CSV table of N, CA and C in Angstrom, one decimal:
chain,number,residue,atom,x,y,z
A,1,VAL,N,6.6,-8.8,-17.7
A,1,VAL,CA,6.4,-9.8,-18.6
A,1,VAL,C,7.5,-11.1,-18.3
A,2,TYR,N,5.8,-11.7,-17.8
A,2,TYR,CA,7.3,-13.2,-17.3
A,2,TYR,C,7.0,-14.1,-18.5
A,3,ALA,N,6.5,-14.6,-19.5
A,3,ALA,CA,6.5,-15.6,-20.4
A,3,ALA,C,6.0,-14.9,-21.6
A,4,GLU,N,6.2,-15.8,-23.1
A,4,GLU,CA,6.1,-15.4,-24.2
A,4,GLU,C,5.4,-16.9,-24.8
A,5,LEU,N,3.7,-17.1,-24.1
A,5,LEU,CA,2.9,-18.2,-25.2
A,5,LEU,C,2.7,-18.2,-26.8
A,6,SER,N,3.0,-20.1,-26.8
A,6,SER,CA,2.6,-19.7,-28.6
A,6,SER,C,1.5,-21.0,-28.9
A,7,SER,N,1.7,-21.4,-29.7
A,7,SER,CA,0.2,-22.2,-30.2
A,7,SER,C,1.1,-23.3,-29.2
A,8,GLY,N,-0.3,-24.0,-28.5
A,8,GLY,CA,-0.7,-25.2,-28.1
A,8,GLY,C,0.5,-25.4,-26.3
A,9,ASP,N,0.6,-23.8,-25.8
A,9,ASP,CA,1.0,-23.2,-25.1
A,9,ASP,C,-0.4,-23.6,-23.4
A,10,PHE,N,-0.5,-23.7,-22.6
A,10,PHE,CA,-1.3,-23.3,-21.6
A,10,PHE,C,-0.7,-22.5,-20.3
A,11,PHE,N,-2.0,-22.2,-20.2
A,11,PHE,CA,-1.7,-21.3,-19.0
A,11,PHE,C,-3.5,-21.1,-17.7
A,12,GLY,N,-2.6,-20.6,-16.4
A,12,GLY,CA,-4.3,-21.6,-15.5
A,12,GLY,C,-4.2,-22.0,-14.6
A,13,GLU,N,-2.8,-23.5,-14.7
A,13,GLU,CA,-2.9,-24.3,-14.1
A,13,GLU,C,-2.4,-24.3,-12.8
A,14,VAL,N,-1.5,-23.4,-12.0
A,14,VAL,CA,-1.2,-22.4,-11.5
A,14,VAL,C,-2.4,-22.8,-9.9
A,15,ALA,N,-2.6,-21.9,-10.5
A,15,ALA,CA,-3.9,-21.4,-9.2
A,15,ALA,C,-4.6,-22.7,-9.3
A,16,LEU,N,-5.6,-23.7,-10.4
A,16,LEU,CA,-6.1,-25.4,-10.4
A,16,LEU,C,-5.2,-25.7,-9.1
A,17,LEU,N,-4.1,-26.4,-10.1
A,17,LEU,CA,-3.4,-27.1,-9.3
A,17,LEU,C,-2.8,-27.2,-7.7
A,18,PHE,N,-2.6,-25.8,-7.5
A,18,PHE,CA,-1.8,-26.0,-6.2
A,18,PHE,C,-2.9,-24.5,-5.4
A,19,LYS,N,-4.3,-24.6,-5.7
A,19,LYS,CA,-5.1,-23.9,-4.6
A,19,LYS,C,-5.1,-22.5,-4.3
A,20,CYS,N,-4.6,-21.9,-5.3
A,20,CYS,CA,-4.4,-20.8,-5.0
A,20,CYS,C,-4.6,-19.6,-6.1
A,21,PRO,N,-4.4,-17.9,-5.3
A,21,PRO,CA,-4.5,-17.1,-6.2
A,21,PRO,C,-4.0,-17.5,-7.9
A,22,ARG,N,-4.8,-16.6,-8.5
A,22,ARG,CA,-3.7,-16.2,-10.0
A,22,ARG,C,-2.4,-15.6,-10.1
A,23,THR,N,-1.8,-16.3,-10.5
A,23,THR,CA,0.0,-16.0,-10.4
A,23,THR,C,0.7,-14.7,-11.8
A,24,ALA,N,-0.7,-14.6,-12.8
A,24,ALA,CA,-0.5,-13.8,-14.1
A,24,ALA,C,-2.2,-13.2,-14.3
A,25,SER,N,-1.5,-12.4,-15.5
A,25,SER,CA,-2.9,-11.6,-16.7
A,25,SER,C,-2.2,-11.9,-17.6
A,26,ILE,N,-3.2,-12.7,-18.2
A,26,ILE,CA,-3.0,-12.9,-20.0
A,26,ILE,C,-3.4,-11.9,-20.5
A,27,ARG,N,-2.3,-11.6,-21.5
A,27,ARG,CA,-3.3,-10.9,-22.4
A,27,ARG,C,-2.6,-11.1,-24.5
A,28,THR,N,-2.8,-11.3,-25.4
A,28,THR,CA,-2.6,-11.7,-26.1
A,28,THR,C,-1.9,-10.8,-27.2
A,29,SER,N,-0.9,-10.7,-28.3
A,29,SER,CA,-0.7,-9.9,-29.9
A,29,SER,C,-1.5,-10.3,-30.5
A,30,ALA,N,-3.0,-11.3,-30.8
A,30,ALA,CA,-2.7,-12.1,-31.9
A,30,ALA,C,-3.9,-13.0,-31.2
A,31,HIS,N,-5.3,-12.6,-32.6
A,31,HIS,CA,-6.6,-13.5,-32.7
A,31,HIS,C,-6.0,-15.1,-31.6
A,32,CYS,N,-6.2,-15.4,-30.6
A,32,CYS,CA,-6.2,-16.5,-30.2
A,32,CYS,C,-7.4,-17.7,-29.8
A,33,ASP,N,-8.0,-18.6,-30.4
A,33,ASP,CA,-8.5,-19.8,-29.9
A,33,ASP,C,-8.2,-20.1,-28.6
A,34,LEU,N,-9.3,-20.2,-27.6
A,34,LEU,CA,-8.8,-20.3,-26.6
A,34,LEU,C,-9.9,-21.9,-25.9
A,35,PHE,N,-9.5,-22.7,-25.1
A,35,PHE,CA,-9.5,-23.8,-25.1
A,35,PHE,C,-9.9,-23.6,-23.2
A,36,VAL,N,-11.4,-23.5,-22.4
A,36,VAL,CA,-11.5,-23.5,-21.2
A,36,VAL,C,-11.8,-24.7,-20.8
A,37,LEU,N,-10.8,-24.4,-19.3
A,37,LEU,CA,-11.5,-26.3,-18.6
A,37,LEU,C,-11.6,-26.1,-17.4
A,38,GLU,N,-12.6,-26.6,-17.0
A,38,GLU,CA,-13.0,-25.7,-15.3
A,38,GLU,C,-11.7,-27.0,-14.1
A,39,LYS,N,-11.7,-26.9,-13.2
A,39,LYS,CA,-11.5,-27.3,-12.1
A,39,LYS,C,-11.5,-29.2,-12.6
A,40,ASN,N,-12.5,-29.3,-11.9
A,40,ASN,CA,-12.9,-30.9,-12.1
A,40,ASN,C,-12.5,-31.9,-13.7
A,41,ASP,N,-12.8,-30.6,-14.4
A,41,ASP,CA,-12.5,-31.4,-16.1
A,41,ASP,C,-10.9,-31.7,-15.3
A,42,LEU,N,-10.2,-30.5,-15.4
A,42,LEU,CA,-8.3,-30.9,-15.8
A,42,LEU,C,-8.4,-32.0,-14.2
A,43,ASP,N,-9.2,-32.1,-13.7
A,43,ASP,CA,-8.6,-34.0,-13.5
A,43,ASP,C,-8.6,-34.9,-13.8
A,44,ASP,N,-9.5,-34.6,-14.3
A,44,ASP,CA,-10.2,-36.0,-14.7
A,44,ASP,C,-9.1,-35.9,-15.5
A,45,ILE,N,-9.0,-34.9,-16.5
A,45,ILE,CA,-7.9,-35.5,-18.0
A,45,ILE,C,-6.3,-36.1,-17.4
A,46,LEU,N,-6.1,-35.4,-16.3
A,46,LEU,CA,-4.5,-35.7,-15.5
A,46,LEU,C,-5.0,-37.1,-15.2
A,47,THR,N,-6.2,-37.5,-14.8
A,47,THR,CA,-5.3,-38.9,-13.5
A,47,THR,C,-6.2,-40.2,-14.9
A,48,ARG,N,-6.9,-39.7,-16.1
A,48,ARG,CA,-6.2,-40.4,-17.2
A,48,ARG,C,-5.2,-41.0,-18.0
A,49,PHE,N,-4.5,-39.3,-18.1
A,49,PHE,CA,-3.3,-39.4,-18.9
A,49,PHE,C,-2.1,-39.1,-17.5
A,50,PRO,N,-1.1,-40.2,-17.2
A,50,PRO,CA,-0.4,-39.7,-17.0
A,50,PRO,C,0.7,-39.2,-16.9
A,51,LYS,N,1.1,-39.1,-18.8
A,51,LYS,CA,1.6,-38.1,-19.0
A,51,LYS,C,2.3,-37.0,-19.3
A,52,ILE,N,0.3,-36.5,-19.5
A,52,ILE,CA,0.1,-34.7,-19.4
A,52,ILE,C,0.2,-35.1,-18.0
A,53,LYS,N,-0.4,-35.3,-16.6
A,53,LYS,CA,-0.5,-35.1,-15.6
A,53,LYS,C,0.9,-34.5,-15.9
A,54,ALA,N,2.6,-35.5,-15.3
A,54,ALA,CA,3.2,-35.4,-14.8
A,54,ALA,C,4.2,-34.2,-16.0
A,55,GLN,N,3.6,-33.5,-17.2
A,55,GLN,CA,3.9,-33.0,-17.6
A,55,GLN,C,3.5,-31.3,-17.2
A,56,VAL,N,2.2,-31.6,-17.0
A,56,VAL,CA,1.5,-30.1,-16.2
A,56,VAL,C,2.1,-29.4,-15.1
A,57,ASN,N,2.4,-30.7,-14.2
A,57,ASN,CA,2.4,-30.5,-13.0
A,57,ASN,C,4.2,-29.9,-13.6
A,58,GLU,N,5.1,-30.6,-14.1
A,58,GLU,CA,6.3,-29.8,-13.4
A,58,GLU,C,6.4,-28.4,-14.9
A,59,VAL,N,5.9,-27.7,-14.8
A,59,VAL,CA,5.2,-26.1,-15.6
A,59,VAL,C,4.8,-26.0,-14.6
A,60,ALA,N,3.4,-26.4,-14.0
A,60,ALA,CA,3.0,-25.7,-12.4
A,60,ALA,C,4.3,-25.2,-11.8
A,61,SER,N,5.2,-26.3,-11.7
A,61,SER,CA,6.1,-25.6,-10.0
A,61,SER,C,6.6,-24.9,-11.0
A,62,GLN,N,6.7,-25.5,-11.7
A,62,GLN,CA,8.6,-23.8,-12.5
A,62,GLN,C,7.9,-23.0,-12.4
A,63,ARG,N,6.8,-22.9,-12.8
A,63,ARG,CA,5.8,-21.5,-12.9
A,63,ARG,C,5.9,-20.3,-11.6
A,64,LEU,N,5.5,-22.1,-10.5
A,64,LEU,CA,4.6,-21.1,-9.0
A,64,LEU,C,6.4,-20.6,-9.0
A,65,GLU,N,7.7,-21.4,-9.2
A,65,GLU,CA,9.1,-21.1,-8.6
A,65,GLU,C,9.0,-19.7,-8.7
A,66,PHE,N,9.0,-19.8,-10.4
A,66,PHE,CA,9.1,-18.4,-10.9
A,66,PHE,C,8.6,-17.3,-10.5
A,67,VAL,N,7.2,-17.6,-10.5
A,67,VAL,CA,6.8,-16.9,-9.2
A,67,VAL,C,7.4,-15.9,-7.8
A,68,LYS,N,7.3,-16.8,-7.3
A,68,LYS,CA,7.7,-16.5,-5.9
A,68,LYS,C,9.2,-16.2,-5.5
A,69,GLN,N,10.1,-16.9,-6.8
A,69,GLN,CA,11.4,-15.8,-6.9
A,69,GLN,C,11.1,-14.3,-7.4
A,70,LYS,N,10.1,-13.6,-7.3
A,70,LYS,CA,10.2,-12.7,-8.6
A,70,LYS,C,9.1,-11.1,-7.7
A,71,THR,N,8.5,-12.1,-6.8
A,71,THR,CA,8.0,-12.1,-5.5
A,71,THR,C,9.1,-11.4,-4.7
A,72,LYS,N,9.9,-12.5,-3.5
A,72,LYS,CA,10.3,-12.0,-2.9
A,72,LYS,C,11.6,-11.2,-3.8
A,73,GLU,N,11.4,-10.8,-4.7
A,73,GLU,CA,12.6,-9.8,-5.4
A,73,GLU,C,12.0,-8.4,-5.7
A,74,GLU,N,10.9,-8.8,-5.9
A,74,GLU,CA,10.2,-7.5,-5.2
A,74,GLU,C,9.6,-6.8,-4.2
A,75,MET,N,9.6,-7.4,-3.3
A,75,MET,CA,9.5,-7.2,-1.6
A,75,MET,C,11.0,-6.5,-1.2
A,76,ALA,N,11.4,-7.6,-2.6
A,76,ALA,CA,13.5,-6.9,-1.1
A,76,ALA,C,13.8,-5.7,-1.4
A,77,LEU,N,13.1,-4.7,-2.7
A,77,LEU,CA,13.5,-3.8,-3.3
A,77,LEU,C,12.7,-2.7,-2.2
A,78,LYS,N,12.1,-3.2,-2.4
A,78,LYS,CA,10.1,-2.6,-1.4
A,78,LYS,C,11.5,-2.8,0.3
A,79,GLY,N,12.1,-3.3,0.9
A,79,GLY,CA,12.7,-2.9,2.1
A,79,GLY,C,11.9,-4.2,2.7
A,80,LEU,N,11.1,-4.8,2.2
A,80,LEU,CA,10.4,-6.3,2.4
A,80,LEU,C,11.1,-7.5,2.8
A,81,SER,N,10.7,-8.3,3.8
A,81,SER,CA,11.0,-9.5,4.1
A,81,SER,C,10.1,-10.8,3.3
A,82,TRP,N,10.8,-12.2,2.9
A,82,TRP,CA,10.0,-12.7,3.0
A,82,TRP,C,9.7,-13.6,3.9
A,83,SER,N,8.8,-14.3,4.3
A,83,SER,CA,8.5,-15.2,5.0
A,83,SER,C,9.0,-17.1,4.4
A,84,ASP,N,9.8,-17.8,5.0
A,84,ASP,CA,10.1,-19.0,4.4
A,84,ASP,C,8.4,-20.1,5.5
A,85,ASP,N,7.9,-19.0,6.6
A,85,ASP,CA,7.6,-20.4,7.3
A,85,ASP,C,6.3,-21.4,6.8
A,86,GLU,N,5.5,-20.5,5.5
A,86,GLU,CA,4.2,-21.4,5.0
A,86,GLU,C,5.3,-22.2,4.1
A,87,GLU,N,6.3,-21.7,3.7
A,87,GLU,CA,6.9,-23.2,2.2
A,87,GLU,C,7.3,-24.3,3.3
A,88,ASP,N,8.0,-23.3,4.4
A,88,ASP,CA,8.8,-24.6,5.4
A,88,ASP,C,7.3,-25.5,5.5
A,89,GLU,N,5.7,-25.1,6.1
A,89,GLU,CA,4.8,-25.8,6.7
A,89,GLU,C,4.5,-27.3,5.5
A,90,GLU,N,4.5,-26.8,4.4
A,90,GLU,CA,4.0,-27.4,3.4
A,90,GLU,C,5.5,-28.5,3.1
A,91,ASP,N,6.7,-27.9,2.8
A,91,ASP,CA,7.8,-29.3,2.6
A,91,ASP,C,7.6,-30.4,4.0
A,92,GLU,N,7.0,-29.9,5.7
A,92,GLU,CA,7.3,-30.6,6.5
A,92,GLU,C,6.2,-31.5,5.9
A,93,GLU,N,3.9,-31.2,5.4
A,93,GLU,CA,3.4,-32.0,5.2
A,93,GLU,C,3.4,-32.6,4.0
A,94,LYS,N,4.3,-32.3,3.5
A,94,LYS,CA,4.6,-33.1,1.9
A,94,LYS,C,5.6,-34.1,2.5
A,95,GLU,N,7.1,-34.9,3.2
A,95,GLU,CA,7.6,-35.0,3.7
A,95,GLU,C,6.8,-35.8,4.5
A,96,GLU,N,5.6,-35.5,5.3
A,96,GLU,CA,5.4,-36.3,6.6
A,96,GLU,C,3.9,-37.4,5.5
A,97,LYS,N,3.0,-36.8,4.1
A,97,LYS,CA,2.5,-38.4,3.5
A,97,LYS,C,4.0,-38.5,2.6
A,98,GLU,N,4.8,-39.1,2.3
A,98,GLU,CA,5.3,-39.3,1.9
A,98,GLU,C,5.9,-40.0,2.8
A,99,VAL,N,6.0,-39.9,3.6
A,99,VAL,CA,6.7,-41.2,4.3
A,99,VAL,C,5.3,-41.8,4.9
A,100,ASN,N,4.3,-42.0,5.1
A,100,ASN,CA,3.1,-42.3,5.3
A,100,ASN,C,2.4,-43.0,4.0
A,101,THR,N,2.3,-42.6,2.7
A,101,THR,CA,2.5,-43.3,1.5
A,101,THR,C,3.9,-45.0,1.4
A,102,SER,N,5.2,-43.9,1.5
A,102,SER,CA,5.7,-45.7,2.1
A,102,SER,C,6.2,-46.7,2.3
A,103,SER,N,5.1,-45.8,4.0
A,103,SER,CA,5.0,-47.0,5.3
A,103,SER,C,3.5,-48.1,4.6
A,104,GLY,N,3.3,-47.6,3.7
A,104,GLY,CA,2.0,-48.8,3.5
A,104,GLY,C,0.8,-47.7,4.3
A,105,ASP,N,1.1,-46.6,5.0
A,105,ASP,CA,-0.3,-45.7,6.0
A,105,ASP,C,-0.6,-44.5,4.6
A,106,THR,N,-1.9,-44.4,5.1
A,106,THR,CA,-2.7,-43.3,3.8
A,106,THR,C,-3.3,-41.8,4.6
């Protein structure tokens, strides 16, 4: 169990925002009313509501880091190693994009 969610919480954002496979399965302990958003609908909402976008991005980033850490721990228990090559490439791309954005390039 990674987390227990309650009324008003959300899930599924990591896969949509980071274009990756889902990182968790969800099981309910009681009746729930769920609201489903397709990626294009979520993108539209996040564009129109910047405060919500910041909150969703923060939660998604925290959850993704948590899953990465758990994966590293599980791999270590199995005697496997984690490659940071993909993370390094992502960081380099992000830094390059930030530099281009700050210099006025797009």
